[in-house]
PDB file of C-alpha atoms in Angstrom:
ATOM      1  CA  UNK A   1     179.100 -96.864 -19.360  1.00 79.00           C
ATOM      2  CA  UNK A   2     176.989 -94.454 -16.788  1.00 87.00           C
ATOM      3  CA  UNK A   3     179.871 -91.832 -15.179  1.00 89.00           C
ATOM      4  CA  UNK A   4     178.206 -88.844 -12.481  1.00 91.00           C
ATOM      5  CA  UNK A   5     179.533 -85.720 -12.093  1.00 90.00           C
ATOM      6  CA  UNK A   6     178.557 -84.383  -7.857  1.00 91.00           C
ATOM      7  CA  UNK A   7     179.256 -81.050  -7.152  1.00 91.00           C
ATOM      8  CA  UNK A   8     177.849 -78.984  -3.648  1.00 93.00           C
ATOM      9  CA  UNK A   9     177.010 -75.897  -5.720  1.00 93.00           C
ATOM     10  CA  UNK A  10     173.829 -75.308  -6.976  1.00 95.00           C
ATOM     11  CA  UNK A  11     175.648 -72.478  -9.543  1.00 95.00           C
ATOM     12  CA  UNK A  12     178.262 -75.077 -10.484  1.00 92.00           C
ATOM     13  CA  UNK A  13     175.539 -77.501 -11.248  1.00 95.00           C
ATOM     14  CA  UNK A  14     173.215 -75.339 -13.865  1.00 96.00           C
ATOM     15  CA  UNK A  15     176.566 -74.684 -15.481  1.00 95.00           C
ATOM     16  CA  UNK A  16     177.207 -77.602 -16.358  1.00 95.00           C
ATOM     17  CA  UNK A  17     173.768 -79.034 -16.822  1.00 96.00           C
ATOM     18  CA  UNK A  18     174.117 -76.415 -19.808  1.00 96.00           C
ATOM     19  CA  UNK A  19     177.402 -77.371 -21.104  1.00 96.00           C
ATOM     20  CA  UNK A  20     175.869 -81.062 -21.273  1.00 96.00           C
ATOM     21  CA  UNK A  21     172.529 -79.265 -22.853  1.00 96.00           C
ATOM     22  CA  UNK A  22     174.806 -77.397 -25.520  1.00 96.00           C
ATOM     23  CA  UNK A  23     176.893 -81.021 -26.372  1.00 93.00           C
ATOM     24  CA  UNK A  24     173.614 -82.797 -26.692  1.00 94.00           C
ATOM     25  CA  UNK A  25     175.286 -85.385 -24.276  1.00 94.00           C
ATOM     26  CA  UNK A  26     171.777 -87.367 -22.586  1.00 94.00           C
ATOM     27  CA  UNK A  27     171.955 -87.232 -19.168  1.00 96.00           C
ATOM     28  CA  UNK A  28     170.400 -87.497 -15.555  1.00 96.00           C
ATOM     29  CA  UNK A  29     170.585 -84.313 -13.239  1.00 97.00           C
ATOM     30  CA  UNK A  30     169.510 -86.009  -9.315  1.00 96.00           C
ATOM     31  CA  UNK A  31     170.112 -83.924  -5.966  1.00 95.00           C
ATOM     32  CA  UNK A  32     170.568 -86.118  -2.665  1.00 93.00           C
ATOM     33  CA  UNK A  33     170.699 -84.767   0.974  1.00 93.00           C
ATOM     34  CA  UNK A  34     172.349 -81.730  -0.903  1.00 91.00           C
ATOM     35  CA  UNK A  35     174.918 -83.142  -3.474  1.00 95.00           C
ATOM     36  CA  UNK A  36     174.326 -82.200  -7.052  1.00 97.00           C
ATOM     37  CA  UNK A  37     174.628 -85.060  -9.439  1.00 96.00           C
ATOM     38  CA  UNK A  38     174.148 -85.262 -13.308  1.00 96.00           C
ATOM     39  CA  UNK A  39     174.776 -89.287 -14.478  1.00 96.00           C
ATOM     40  CA  UNK A  40     175.913 -89.110 -18.832  1.00 95.00           C
ATOM     41  CA  UNK A  41     174.759 -92.336 -20.357  1.00 92.00           C
ATOM     42  CA  UNK A  42     175.667 -94.064 -23.608  1.00 91.00           C
ATOM     43  CA  UNK A  43     178.989 -92.973 -24.201  1.00 92.00           C
ATOM     44  CA  UNK A  44     181.973 -95.152 -24.512  1.00 93.00           C
ATOM     45  CA  UNK A  45     184.904 -95.212 -22.226  1.00 91.00           C
ATOM     46  CA  UNK A  46     187.000 -92.778 -24.937  1.00 94.00           C
ATOM     47  CA  UNK A  47     184.090 -90.690 -25.193  1.00 94.00           C
ATOM     48  CA  UNK A  48     183.379 -90.329 -21.650  1.00 91.00           C
ATOM     49  CA  UNK A  49     187.152 -89.488 -21.435  1.00 90.00           C
ATOM     50  CA  UNK A  50     187.394 -86.550 -23.364  1.00 94.00           C
ATOM     51  CA  UNK A  51     184.540 -85.253 -23.133  1.00 93.00           C
ATOM     52  CA  UNK A  52     185.076 -84.920 -18.974  1.00 88.00           C
ATOM     53  CA  UNK A  53     188.321 -82.891 -20.012  1.00 90.00           C
ATOM     54  CA  UNK A  54     186.952 -80.857 -22.101  1.00 93.00           C
ATOM     55  CA  UNK A  55     184.890 -79.843 -19.474  1.00 91.00           C
ATOM     56  CA  UNK A  56     187.690 -79.872 -16.607  1.00 88.00           C
ATOM     57  CA  UNK A  57     189.544 -77.276 -18.830  1.00 91.00           C
ATOM     58  CA  UNK A  58     186.330 -75.014 -19.209  1.00 92.00           C
ATOM     59  CA  UNK A  59     185.571 -74.851 -16.152  1.00 88.00           C
ATOM     60  CA  UNK A  60     188.791 -75.066 -14.483  1.00 86.00           C
ATOM     61  CA  UNK A  61     188.194 -77.790 -12.598  1.00 80.00           C
ATOM     62  CA  UNK A  62     190.124 -81.266 -11.346  1.00 75.00           C
ATOM     63  CA  UNK A  63     189.432 -84.707 -11.589  1.00 70.00           C
ATOM     64  CA  UNK A  64     188.813 -86.728  -9.461  1.00 70.00           C
ATOM     65  CA  UNK A  65     188.046 -90.331  -9.565  1.00 69.00           C
ATOM     66  CA  UNK A  66     186.033 -92.962  -6.995  1.00 67.00           C
ATOM     67  CA  UNK A  67     187.279 -96.945  -6.782  1.00 67.00           C
ATOM     68  CA  UNK A  68     185.068 -99.612  -8.598  1.00 64.00           C
ATOM     69  CA  UNK A  69     183.330-101.610  -5.955  1.00 63.00           C
ATOM     70  CA  UNK A  70     184.657-104.692  -5.638  1.00 61.00           C
ATOM     71  CA  UNK A  71     183.462-108.072  -7.822  1.00 59.00           C
ATOM     72  CA  UNK A  72     181.141-110.295  -4.985  1.00 56.00           C
TER      73      UNK A  72
END
């Protein structure tokens, strides 16, 4: 399962990147059209939910889920 965290703030991007490094989570950073993204890999759904919950509390953020693409 892959989870992507997007932000337009370079400051938040760096803070989240440091947080994920400290938690030893495998991720890939990217920058596209001024939007910073961190894609997290190798976590199951429970681990991802736990990590996102802890991270949103740590940084005082809110979760925003994107709808999944429909299967063809």
